[in-house]
Coordinates of C-alpha atoms in Angstrom, one line a residue:
Chain I
M1 CA 7.0 4.1 42.6
E2 CA 7.0 7.9 41.8
P3 CA 8.9 8.9 38.6
A4 CA 12.5 10.1 38.9
F5 CA 13.8 13.2 37.2
V6 CA 17.1 13.5 35.3
E7 CA 18.4 16.5 33.4
N8 CA 20.1 14.7 30.6
L9 CA 19.9 11.3 29.0
K10 CA 23.6 10.7 28.9
V11 CA 23.6 10.1 32.6
L12 CA 20.9 7.5 32.3
C13 CA 22.6 5.9 29.2
D14 CA 26.0 5.7 31.0
A15 CA 24.4 4.0 34.0
I16 CA 22.7 1.4 31.7
A17 CA 25.7 0.9 29.4
S18 CA 27.8 0.0 32.5
E19 CA 25.6 -3.2 32.7
G20 CA 25.9 -4.3 29.1
E21 CA 25.4 -3.2 25.4
L22 CA 23.0 -0.4 25.0
Y23 CA 21.4 0.5 21.6
I24 CA 20.1 4.0 21.2
P25 CA 18.2 5.8 18.4
K26 CA 20.2 7.9 15.9
K27 CA 18.6 10.1 13.3
V28 CA 19.5 9.4 9.7
N29 CA 17.8 11.8 7.3
S30 CA 14.2 11.8 8.4
H31 CA 14.3 8.3 10.1
Y32 CA 15.8 6.9 13.2
V33 CA 17.9 3.7 13.4
F34 CA 19.5 2.0 16.3
K35 CA 23.2 2.3 17.1
L36 CA 25.4 1.0 19.8
Y37 CA 26.0 3.5 22.5
T38 CA 29.5 4.3 23.7
S39 CA 30.4 6.5 26.6
S40 CA 32.2 8.9 24.2
D41 CA 28.9 9.7 22.5
D42 CA 27.3 13.1 22.8
E43 CA 23.9 13.5 24.6
P44 CA 21.6 11.0 22.9
V45 CA 18.6 12.3 21.0
L46 CA 15.2 11.2 22.2
N47 CA 13.3 9.9 19.2
E48 CA 9.9 11.6 18.9
I49 CA 8.5 8.5 17.1
R50 CA 9.4 4.9 16.6
V51 CA 12.7 3.9 15.1
C52 CA 12.4 2.8 11.5
T53 CA 13.5 -0.8 12.0
P54 CA 11.3 -3.1 14.0
V55 CA 12.3 -4.3 17.5
K56 CA 12.0 -7.9 16.4
E57 CA 15.5 -7.6 15.0
F58 CA 16.8 -7.8 18.5
L59 CA 14.9 -10.9 19.4
F60 CA 14.7 -12.7 16.2
P61 CA 17.7 -11.7 14.0
I62 CA 17.3 -11.5 10.2
R63 CA 19.6 -14.6 10.0
E64 CA 20.8 -16.9 12.8
L65 CA 22.2 -20.3 13.1
A66 CA 19.4 -22.6 14.5
A67 CA 21.1 -26.1 14.2
V68 CA 24.2 -27.7 13.1
F69 CA 24.8 -31.3 11.9
P70 CA 26.0 -33.8 12.8
N71 CA 26.8 -32.2 16.2
E72 CA 24.1 -30.8 18.4
Y73 CA 23.6 -27.1 18.8
E74 CA 21.9 -25.4 21.6
T75 CA 21.3 -21.7 22.2
Q76 CA 24.4 -19.7 22.8
D77 CA 24.8 -17.4 25.8
V78 CA 23.3 -14.0 25.0
K79 CA 24.9 -11.2 27.0
P80 CA 22.5 -8.7 28.7
F81 CA 21.7 -5.8 26.3
A82 CA 19.4 -2.8 26.5
V83 CA 17.4 -1.0 23.9
F84 CA 16.5 2.6 24.4
G85 CA 13.7 4.6 22.6
L86 CA 11.1 1.9 22.1
K87 CA 7.5 3.1 21.9
D88 CA 4.2 1.7 23.1
C89 CA 3.7 0.1 19.6
D90 CA 7.1 -1.6 19.9
L91 CA 6.2 -3.0 23.4
R92 CA 2.9 -4.3 22.2
S93 CA 4.7 -6.0 19.2
I94 CA 6.9 -7.8 21.7
E95 CA 3.8 -9.0 23.6
I96 CA 2.5 -10.4 20.2
L97 CA 5.8 -12.1 19.5
D98 CA 6.1 -13.5 23.0
K99 CA 2.7 -15.3 22.5
V100 CA 4.1 -17.0 19.4
F101 CA 7.6 -17.8 20.4
S102 CA 7.6 -18.2 24.2
E103 CA 4.1 -18.8 25.4
D104 CA 2.6 -21.4 23.0
D105 CA 3.1 -25.1 23.1
F106 CA 6.3 -25.0 21.2
K107 CA 8.9 -22.6 22.4
D108 CA 11.8 -21.1 20.4
P109 CA 14.9 -21.2 22.6
F110 CA 16.7 -18.6 20.4
Y111 CA 13.9 -16.0 20.8
I112 CA 13.6 -16.7 24.5
S113 CA 17.4 -16.4 25.2
H114 CA 17.4 -12.9 23.6
R115 CA 14.1 -11.9 25.2
E116 CA 15.3 -12.8 28.7
K117 CA 18.4 -10.7 28.4
M118 CA 16.7 -7.6 27.0
F119 CA 16.4 -4.5 29.1
I120 CA 13.8 -2.1 27.7
I121 CA 13.9 1.6 28.1
S122 CA 10.8 3.0 26.3
S123 CA 9.8 6.6 25.8
D124 CA 6.7 8.7 25.0
C125 CA 5.9 9.6 21.4
T126 CA 5.9 13.4 21.2
E127 CA 5.1 13.9 17.5
P128 CA 3.2 11.0 15.9
A129 CA 4.0 10.4 12.3
K130 CA 1.3 10.8 9.6
S131 CA 1.5 7.1 9.2
C132 CA 1.0 6.3 12.9
F133 CA -2.4 4.7 13.6
C134 CA -1.9 2.8 16.9
C135 CA -5.0 4.5 18.4
L136 CA -7.1 2.4 16.0
F137 CA -5.7 -0.8 17.6
S138 CA -5.8 0.0 21.3
G139 CA -2.4 1.8 21.3
K140 CA -1.5 5.2 22.6
T141 CA 1.5 7.6 22.5
W142 CA 2.9 6.4 25.8
P143 CA 3.4 2.9 27.3
D144 CA 2.0 1.8 30.6
K145 CA 3.4 -1.7 30.7
G146 CA 6.0 -3.9 29.1
F147 CA 9.1 -1.7 29.9
D148 CA 11.8 -1.7 32.5
L149 CA 12.1 2.1 32.4
N150 CA 10.1 4.7 30.5
V151 CA 11.4 8.1 29.6
S152 CA 9.1 11.1 29.2
P153 CA 10.5 14.4 28.0
V154 CA 9.6 17.5 30.2
E155 CA 11.0 21.0 30.4
C156 CA 14.7 21.0 31.2
G157 CA 14.9 17.2 31.5
F158 CA 13.2 13.8 31.6
L159 CA 11.0 11.8 33.9
I160 CA 12.0 8.2 34.4
E161 CA 9.2 5.8 35.3
V162 CA 9.9 2.3 36.6
G163 CA 8.1 -0.7 35.1
S164 CA 9.9 -3.7 36.5
D165 CA 12.2 -4.9 39.3
K166 CA 15.1 -4.8 36.8
G167 CA 14.3 -1.2 36.2
K168 CA 14.0 -0.4 39.9
K169 CA 17.3 -2.0 40.5
I170 CA 19.1 0.2 38.0
L171 CA 17.5 3.3 39.4
N172 CA 18.3 2.3 43.0
K173 CA 21.9 1.5 42.1
N174 CA 22.4 5.0 40.6
K175 CA 20.3 7.0 43.1
Q176 CA 22.7 9.9 43.2
L177 CA 22.0 10.7 39.5
F178 CA 18.3 11.2 39.8
K179 CA 16.0 13.7 41.6
K180 CA 12.5 13.2 42.6
A181 CA 9.9 14.4 40.0
T182 CA 7.8 17.3 41.1
P183 CA 4.0 17.2 40.8
Q184 CA 4.3 20.1 38.2
L185 CA 6.6 18.0 36.0
I186 CA 4.3 15.0 36.3
Q187 CA 1.4 17.3 35.3
Q188 CA 3.5 18.6 32.4
R189 CA 4.2 15.0 31.2
D190 CA 0.5 14.2 31.3
E191 CA -0.4 17.2 29.3
N192 CA 2.3 16.3 26.7
R193 CA 0.8 12.9 26.5
K194 CA -2.6 14.2 26.0
K195 CA -1.5 16.6 23.3
A196 CA 0.2 13.8 21.3
D197 CA -2.8 11.5 21.7
E198 CA -5.0 14.2 20.4
I199 CA -2.9 14.6 17.3
L200 CA -3.0 10.9 16.7
T201 CA -6.7 10.6 17.2
S202 CA -7.5 13.5 15.0
Q203 CA -5.3 12.3 12.1
N204 CA -6.9 8.9 12.2
A205 CA -10.5 10.0 12.6
E206 CA -11.3 9.1 9.0
Y207 CA -9.9 5.6 9.4
R208 CA -11.9 4.6 12.4
L209 CA -13.9 1.4 11.8
N210 CA -17.4 0.9 13.1
N211 CA -16.9 -2.9 13.1
P212 CA -14.1 -5.0 14.7
A213 CA -11.2 -5.5 12.3
Q214 CA -11.8 -9.3 12.6
K215 CA -15.3 -9.0 11.4
V216 CA -14.2 -6.7 8.6
V217 CA -11.6 -9.1 7.2
E218 CA -13.7 -12.2 7.8
S219 CA -16.5 -10.7 5.7
S220 CA -14.3 -9.8 2.8
D221 CA -14.8 -12.9 0.7
G222 CA -15.2 -11.9 -3.0
S223 CA -14.1 -8.3 -2.4
Q224 CA -12.5 -6.7 -5.5
L225 CA -10.5 -4.5 -3.2
F226 CA -7.7 -7.1 -2.9
D227 CA -7.3 -7.1 -6.7
I228 CA -7.2 -3.3 -6.7
E229 CA -4.5 -3.4 -4.0
A230 CA -2.6 -6.0 -5.9
A231 CA -2.5 -3.8 -8.9
G232 CA -0.6 -1.2 -6.9
C233 CA 1.7 -3.6 -5.1
V234 CA 5.2 -4.1 -6.5
E235 CA 5.8 -7.2 -4.3
C236 CA 8.9 -5.6 -2.6
Q237 CA 7.9 -7.4 0.7
A238 CA 9.0 -4.4 2.7
C239 CA 5.7 -4.3 4.6
T240 CA 6.5 -7.7 6.1
R241 CA 10.1 -7.0 6.8
V242 CA 9.5 -3.7 8.7
C243 CA 6.4 -5.0 10.4
P244 CA 7.2 -5.6 14.1
T245 CA 4.7 -8.4 14.4
C246 CA 5.3 -10.4 11.2
H247 CA 7.3 -13.3 12.2
C248 CA 7.5 -15.8 9.2
F249 CA 10.8 -17.4 8.7
Y250 CA 12.3 -20.2 6.8
L251 CA 14.9 -22.8 7.6
H252 CA 17.8 -22.9 5.1
D253 CA 20.2 -25.8 5.1
T254 CA 23.7 -24.9 4.1
E255 CA 27.2 -26.2 4.1
L256 CA 29.5 -24.3 6.5
K257 CA 33.2 -24.8 7.1
N258 CA 33.4 -28.4 8.3
Y259 CA 29.8 -29.0 9.2
Y260 CA 26.3 -28.4 8.0
G261 CA 24.1 -25.7 9.3
K262 CA 20.4 -24.9 9.5
M263 CA 19.9 -21.1 9.3
K264 CA 16.7 -19.5 10.5
M265 CA 16.0 -16.5 8.3
W266 CA 13.2 -14.0 7.9
D267 CA 10.7 -14.8 5.2
S268 CA 7.6 -13.1 3.8
C269 CA 4.1 -14.4 3.1
M270 CA 4.0 -11.9 0.3
R271 CA 6.6 -14.0 -1.6
M272 CA 5.0 -15.9 -4.5
S273 CA 6.4 -19.3 -3.7
Y274 CA 6.1 -18.9 0.1
A275 CA 3.4 -21.6 0.5
A276 CA 4.3 -23.7 -2.6
V277 CA 5.0 -27.4 -2.0
A278 CA 7.5 -29.6 -3.9
G279 CA 4.7 -31.1 -6.0
G280 CA 3.9 -27.7 -7.4
E281 CA 0.6 -26.8 -5.7
N282 CA 0.5 -23.3 -4.3
P283 CA -2.6 -22.1 -2.4
R284 CA -1.7 -18.4 -2.8
K285 CA 0.0 -18.0 -6.2
I286 CA -2.2 -15.0 -6.9
L287 CA -1.0 -11.8 -5.3
S288 CA -4.4 -10.6 -4.1
D289 CA -4.8 -13.9 -2.2
R290 CA -1.5 -13.3 -0.5
I291 CA -2.6 -9.7 0.5
K292 CA -5.8 -11.1 1.8
H293 CA -4.0 -13.9 3.7
R294 CA -1.8 -11.4 5.4
L295 CA -4.8 -9.4 6.6
M296 CA -6.6 -12.5 7.7
H297 CA -3.5 -13.6 9.7
K298 CA -3.2 -10.3 11.4
F299 CA -6.9 -9.6 12.2
S300 CA -8.6 -13.0 12.2
Y301 CA -6.3 -16.1 12.6
Y302 CA -4.1 -14.5 15.2
M303 CA -7.1 -13.1 17.0
Q304 CA -8.8 -16.5 17.1
R305 CA -5.6 -18.1 18.5
Y306 CA -4.5 -15.4 21.0
G307 CA -7.4 -13.0 21.5
I308 CA -5.6 -9.9 20.2
D309 CA -4.9 -8.3 16.8
M310 CA -1.5 -8.9 15.2
C311 CA -1.2 -5.3 14.3
V312 CA 0.0 -2.5 16.6
G313 CA -0.7 0.4 14.2
C314 CA 2.9 1.5 14.0
G315 CA 2.5 2.5 10.4
R316 CA 6.0 1.3 9.4
C317 CA 4.4 -0.7 6.5
I318 CA 2.9 2.5 5.2
D319 CA 6.2 4.4 5.3
A320 CA 8.1 1.5 3.7
E321 CA 5.6 0.9 1.0
S322 CA 7.1 1.1 -2.5
G323 CA 3.6 0.7 -4.1
T324 CA 0.3 2.3 -3.0
M325 CA -1.0 0.1 -0.2
D326 CA -2.2 1.8 3.1
I327 CA -3.5 -0.9 5.5
R328 CA -5.7 1.7 7.2
K329 CA -7.4 2.7 4.0
L330 CA -7.9 -0.9 2.9
L331 CA -9.5 -1.8 6.2
K332 CA -11.7 1.3 6.0
Q333 CA -12.8 0.4 2.5
L334 CA -13.5 -3.2 3.4
N335 CA -15.5 -1.9 6.4
G336 CA -17.4 0.3 3.9
E337 CA -18.3 -2.8 1.9
L338 CA -19.5 -4.6 5.0
T339 CA -21.8 -1.7 6.1
K340 CA -23.3 -1.2 2.6
Chain R
M1 CA 7.0 -34.0 21.6
I2 CA 10.4 -33.2 20.1
S3 CA 13.2 -34.9 22.1
H4 CA 15.5 -31.9 21.9
K5 CA 15.6 -28.6 23.8
N6 CA 16.3 -27.0 20.5
P7 CA 13.3 -27.9 18.2
Y8 CA 15.3 -27.1 15.1
Q9 CA 18.1 -29.7 15.8
P10 CA 17.8 -33.0 13.9
I11 CA 19.2 -36.2 15.3
G12 CA 21.3 -38.4 13.1
A13 CA 19.8 -41.4 11.2
E14 CA 21.7 -43.9 9.2
L15 CA 20.2 -44.9 5.9
I16 CA 20.4 -48.7 6.1
N17 CA 18.4 -49.7 3.0
I18 CA 16.8 -48.2 -0.1
I19 CA 13.9 -50.0 -1.8
D20 CA 12.7 -49.1 -5.3
E21 CA 9.0 -49.0 -5.1
S22 CA 8.0 -47.5 -8.5
P23 CA 9.7 -45.5 -11.3
T24 CA 9.5 -42.3 -9.2
I25 CA 9.2 -43.6 -5.6
K26 CA 11.8 -45.1 -3.3
S27 CA 11.5 -46.2 0.3
F28 CA 14.3 -45.3 2.6
V29 CA 14.9 -47.4 5.7
L30 CA 16.4 -45.3 8.5
K31 CA 17.9 -46.1 11.8
P32 CA 17.8 -43.1 14.0
E33 CA 20.4 -42.5 16.8
K34 CA 17.5 -43.0 19.2
P35 CA 14.0 -44.3 18.5
I36 CA 11.5 -41.8 17.3
I37 CA 8.2 -43.0 18.8
F38 CA 5.4 -41.8 16.5
E39 CA 1.7 -42.3 15.9
A40 CA 0.4 -43.2 12.4
G41 CA -0.2 -39.9 10.5
Q42 CA 2.4 -37.9 12.4
F43 CA 5.3 -36.7 10.3
V44 CA 9.0 -36.1 10.6
E45 CA 11.3 -33.5 9.0
L46 CA 14.1 -35.2 7.1
T47 CA 17.3 -33.3 6.6
V48 CA 19.7 -33.9 3.7
P49 CA 22.7 -32.2 5.3
G50 CA 23.6 -29.0 3.5
C51 CA 20.8 -29.5 0.9
G52 CA 17.5 -29.0 2.7
E53 CA 14.8 -30.4 4.9
A54 CA 11.3 -31.7 3.9
P55 CA 8.4 -33.2 5.8
F56 CA 7.4 -36.8 5.3
T57 CA 5.0 -39.2 7.1
P58 CA 6.6 -42.5 7.9
S59 CA 5.2 -45.5 6.1
S60 CA 6.4 -48.0 8.7
V61 CA 4.2 -49.3 11.5
P62 CA 4.6 -47.2 14.7
S63 CA 5.3 -50.4 16.7
Q64 CA 8.5 -50.9 14.7
K65 CA 10.7 -48.7 16.9
D66 CA 14.3 -49.1 16.0
T67 CA 14.0 -48.3 12.3
M68 CA 11.7 -46.1 10.3
E69 CA 10.7 -46.3 6.7
I70 CA 9.8 -43.3 4.6
S71 CA 8.6 -43.6 1.0
I72 CA 9.5 -40.6 -1.1
M73 CA 8.5 -39.5 -4.5
K74 CA 11.1 -37.5 -6.6
A75 CA 9.4 -34.1 -6.7
G76 CA 11.6 -31.2 -5.6
K77 CA 15.2 -30.3 -4.7
V78 CA 15.4 -32.3 -1.5
T79 CA 13.7 -35.4 -2.8
A80 CA 15.8 -35.3 -6.0
Q81 CA 18.9 -35.3 -3.9
L82 CA 17.5 -38.1 -1.7
H83 CA 17.0 -40.3 -4.8
E84 CA 20.7 -40.0 -5.5
I85 CA 21.9 -40.9 -2.0
K86 CA 23.5 -44.2 -1.3
K87 CA 23.1 -46.7 1.5
G88 CA 25.2 -45.8 4.6
A89 CA 24.7 -42.1 4.4
T90 CA 23.7 -40.2 7.6
L91 CA 20.6 -38.0 7.3
G92 CA 18.9 -35.9 9.9
L93 CA 15.5 -36.4 11.5
R94 CA 13.3 -34.1 13.6
G95 CA 10.1 -35.4 15.1
P96 CA 7.6 -36.8 15.5
L97 CA 5.6 -33.7 14.6
G98 CA 1.9 -32.9 14.4
K99 CA -1.2 -34.9 15.1
G100 CA -1.8 -38.3 13.6
Y101 CA -5.0 -40.4 13.2
P102 CA -7.1 -40.7 16.3
I103 CA -7.2 -44.5 16.1
D104 CA -8.9 -44.9 19.4
N105 CA -11.9 -43.0 18.1
F106 CA -12.2 -45.5 15.3
C107 CA -13.0 -48.4 17.6
G108 CA -16.2 -50.3 16.8
K109 CA -16.4 -48.7 13.4
E110 CA -15.8 -49.6 9.8
I111 CA -12.8 -47.8 8.4
Y112 CA -12.9 -46.8 4.8
I113 CA -9.5 -46.0 3.5
V114 CA -9.1 -44.2 0.1
G115 CA -5.6 -43.7 -1.2
G116 CA -3.8 -42.7 -4.3
G117 CA -0.2 -42.6 -5.6
V118 CA 2.4 -41.8 -2.9
G119 CA -0.5 -41.2 -0.5
L120 CA -0.3 -44.9 0.1
A121 CA 2.8 -44.2 2.2
P122 CA 1.2 -42.7 5.3
I123 CA -1.8 -45.0 4.8
R124 CA 0.5 -48.1 5.0
S125 CA 1.6 -46.9 8.5
L126 CA -2.1 -46.5 9.5
F127 CA -3.2 -49.7 7.8
L128 CA -0.5 -51.8 9.6
A129 CA -1.4 -50.1 13.0
L130 CA -5.1 -50.9 12.4
V131 CA -4.3 -54.5 11.4
E132 CA -2.4 -55.0 14.7
R133 CA -5.6 -54.4 16.6
K134 CA -8.2 -55.3 13.9
K135 CA -10.5 -56.8 16.5
D136 CA -11.2 -53.3 17.7
F137 CA -12.8 -52.4 14.3
V138 CA -15.8 -53.8 12.4
S139 CA -13.9 -53.9 9.1
I140 CA -11.0 -52.2 7.2
V141 CA -12.1 -51.4 3.6
C142 CA -9.4 -50.1 1.3
R143 CA -9.6 -48.4 -2.1
Y144 CA -6.3 -47.6 -3.8
G145 CA -5.5 -46.0 -7.1
A146 CA -2.3 -45.5 -9.1
K147 CA -1.6 -44.1 -12.5
T148 CA -0.4 -47.4 -13.9
P149 CA 0.2 -50.9 -12.3
E150 CA 3.9 -50.0 -12.2
D151 CA 3.1 -47.0 -10.1
F152 CA 1.7 -48.9 -7.2
I153 CA 4.0 -48.9 -4.2
Y154 CA 4.4 -51.9 -1.8
K155 CA 3.4 -54.1 -4.7
K156 CA 4.4 -57.4 -3.0
T157 CA 2.2 -56.9 0.1
L158 CA -0.5 -54.9 -1.7
F159 CA -1.1 -57.5 -4.3
G160 CA -0.3 -60.4 -1.8
D161 CA -0.4 -60.7 1.9
W162 CA -2.6 -57.7 2.7
Q163 CA -5.4 -59.1 0.5
K164 CA -5.5 -62.2 2.6
I165 CA -6.0 -60.6 6.0
D166 CA -9.3 -61.4 7.7
G167 CA -11.6 -58.4 8.1
V168 CA -9.7 -56.5 5.4
Q169 CA -11.1 -55.9 1.9
I170 CA -8.9 -54.2 -0.7
K171 CA -9.9 -53.0 -4.2
L172 CA -7.4 -51.5 -6.6
T173 CA -7.7 -49.3 -9.8
V174 CA -5.3 -47.7 -12.3
D175 CA -5.8 -44.7 -14.5
K176 CA -4.2 -46.6 -17.4
A177 CA -3.8 -50.3 -17.6
N178 CA -1.2 -52.5 -19.2
G179 CA -1.6 -56.0 -20.7
Q180 CA -1.6 -57.9 -17.4
W181 CA -3.9 -55.7 -15.4
K182 CA -7.2 -57.5 -14.7
D183 CA -8.7 -55.1 -12.2
N184 CA -10.6 -51.8 -12.6
V185 CA -9.4 -49.0 -14.9
G186 CA -10.4 -45.5 -13.9
V187 CA -9.6 -42.9 -11.2
V188 CA -10.1 -44.0 -7.6
T189 CA -13.5 -42.5 -7.3
T190 CA -14.8 -45.1 -9.9
I191 CA -14.3 -47.9 -7.3
L192 CA -16.0 -46.0 -4.4
K193 CA -19.5 -47.4 -3.9
P194 CA -22.2 -46.1 -1.5
D195 CA -22.6 -49.6 0.0
D196 CA -18.9 -50.3 0.5
V197 CA -19.4 -49.6 4.2
K198 CA -22.3 -48.8 6.5
I199 CA -21.8 -45.0 6.5
A200 CA -23.6 -44.4 9.8
N201 CA -21.0 -46.4 11.6
A202 CA -17.9 -45.6 9.5
V203 CA -15.0 -43.2 9.2
A204 CA -13.2 -42.4 6.0
V205 CA -9.5 -41.8 5.7
V206 CA -8.4 -40.1 2.5
C207 CA -4.7 -39.5 1.5
G208 CA -3.2 -38.8 -1.9
P209 CA -2.6 -36.1 -4.4
P210 CA -4.7 -33.0 -3.7
I211 CA -6.9 -33.4 -6.8
M212 CA -7.6 -37.0 -5.8
M213 CA -8.4 -36.0 -2.2
K214 CA -10.8 -33.3 -3.4
F215 CA -12.8 -35.6 -5.7
A216 CA -12.8 -38.5 -3.2
T217 CA -14.0 -36.2 -0.5
L218 CA -16.8 -34.9 -2.7
K219 CA -17.8 -38.4 -3.6
L220 CA -17.9 -39.5 0.1
L221 CA -20.1 -36.5 0.9
E222 CA -22.4 -37.4 -1.9
F223 CA -22.7 -40.9 -0.4
G224 CA -23.8 -39.4 2.9
F225 CA -20.6 -39.2 4.9
K226 CA -20.7 -36.2 7.2
P227 CA -17.7 -33.8 7.1
D228 CA -16.5 -34.9 10.6
Q229 CA -16.4 -38.5 9.5
I230 CA -13.8 -37.8 6.8
Y231 CA -10.1 -37.7 7.9
L232 CA -7.7 -36.0 5.5
S233 CA -3.9 -35.9 5.6
M234 CA -3.1 -32.4 4.3
E235 CA 0.0 -31.6 2.3
K236 CA 1.3 -28.1 2.9
N237 CA 4.7 -26.5 3.1
M238 CA 5.6 -27.6 6.6
S239 CA 9.0 -26.1 7.3
C240 CA 9.6 -25.5 11.0
G241 CA 7.1 -28.3 11.9
I242 CA 6.2 -26.6 15.2
G243 CA 3.7 -24.0 14.3
L244 CA 5.9 -21.0 14.2
C245 CA 7.3 -20.2 10.7
G246 CA 3.9 -19.7 9.0
H247 CA 4.5 -21.5 5.7
C248 CA 1.9 -24.2 6.1
M249 CA -1.0 -22.0 7.4
L250 CA -4.4 -23.2 6.3
G251 CA -6.8 -20.7 7.6
K252 CA -6.2 -20.4 11.3
Y253 CA -4.5 -23.8 11.4
Y254 CA -0.8 -24.6 11.3
V255 CA -1.0 -27.8 9.3
C256 CA 2.3 -28.9 11.0
K257 CA 1.0 -28.5 14.5
D258 CA -2.8 -28.8 14.3
G259 CA -2.6 -31.4 11.6
P260 CA -1.5 -32.8 9.2
V261 CA -4.6 -35.0 9.9
F262 CA -7.8 -33.0 9.9
T263 CA -11.4 -33.8 9.6
Y264 CA -13.0 -32.2 6.6
S265 CA -15.3 -30.3 8.9
Q266 CA -12.3 -28.5 10.4
I267 CA -11.0 -27.1 7.2
K268 CA -13.9 -27.1 4.6
D269 CA -14.7 -23.4 4.9
Y270 CA -11.2 -22.2 4.2
P271 CA -10.3 -21.2 0.6
K272 CA -8.1 -23.3 -1.7
I273 CA -7.6 -26.2 0.7
W274 CA -6.8 -28.5 -2.2
D275 CA -4.2 -26.2 -3.9

């Protein structure tokens, strides 16, 4: 299906918001966050890079009720909702989470109920951040799958590409709002994409690995680099919270009004007692072991299980870092030790 | 498989009896709302409502379907609370979870069971399951250790009926004896001998505290057991029990889903498996 053209985003947002809640990016200082769209909003801003918070928040809330006792608790009806402004890295992070929560032998009904109701409007990245490194992990500045609709900014408006039947349905339902994209506009979109990809590739040239990341981390036994990284880490755990693919959680039993509840809450493998057992043993009580485990999970264990890396190169961990760690640099240094 | 659509939802289980096994270990006899059909070595998540949830391997024989026994050492927050609970309370159970012992693969072999402390709990379930079909195996040779004679659990059967079963041979040891103790004194590895079983046609099952499992495994390797002949029941922080939450990861494995029973060959190359 040929892309459609629309002059402003408000028209598109109004059409989507008529079907359910719509979350759009809003700039706060130098970052973007998601906010609920209302029809009284001004023309939405198209985010040039990914929103600060990871998309997993929509699918796997920070804290949700997973069971009650003594009564049974099943998933609640999730109303259809739409998220606007997701980038290629976000869509690939959803693919990674899908494999864990909805495609493996045990399925998480809470994740699935959110996932099934989510309508995705992605958009091209026009100005990659200095921390973006998706190009090192098969990503690019524009998505070609995983969306319902994709928005590309062009002169005087936006091109809308359809990626699913759900997306096609919305466009067909609101035909009068859209024009046909001209070949010139499509060419302009392709040039914009190429330009953004070039910026990304060029800023990451120094971090490119000459070995697969899996081999790099699997060959890192005994490396002092993890101790060096640990010295610069303040254990804030922000890297795991903002990471769109990290999905550790813990189950917390609590007493609610007149029943007991089991809450499912985000957790972090960087937390010292994360893997500790009641008897006191803890396989990763040393910080450098936890840093290494996180890398092994992302580039080795997940790869062995699902055949892809568990990192999309969004760079959020680098932006959120309170210490000194830069995952690109660490991989590059480990790669250096391997090729010595 | 879990019986619920929601894998985090426990079913109710009435606590119908509590047995004091040792100064720190009690057995809890539970009657779940509906039977939980498990295999020896699989585990359940036991919820103390409002307090927490923890993983335990049942100690009762799998063929006993209406009730389930779980032996629990007072170690952390949930177990401390459990030790205070009175008969008649309703607890929560999720399971069965994970992979148990592949008993069918043990047919025609000698089974060499090495246990220590509360590790005897899962072993009791396996032992009773093996005894039910003991004709399938050449022999069942058990070596158990405890800190002191008082610390043995299942004393009545361990010192009595089990010793009299045909085809079963049991030896016991304690780290520290008291006046009446006539058996071996020393850690469990001191009663492991290379000719206890014919290694070429044997499997070993090891369960106990990590330090005991480590040294027992090393001893078995020294005797000539191959890593894939040694079955270990690994203790990690199994929280969700279904391979999602990440707490129990041991290398690429989720202990809760891919284990808790592993052969040593599966996990030997990962770091800090005994910690």
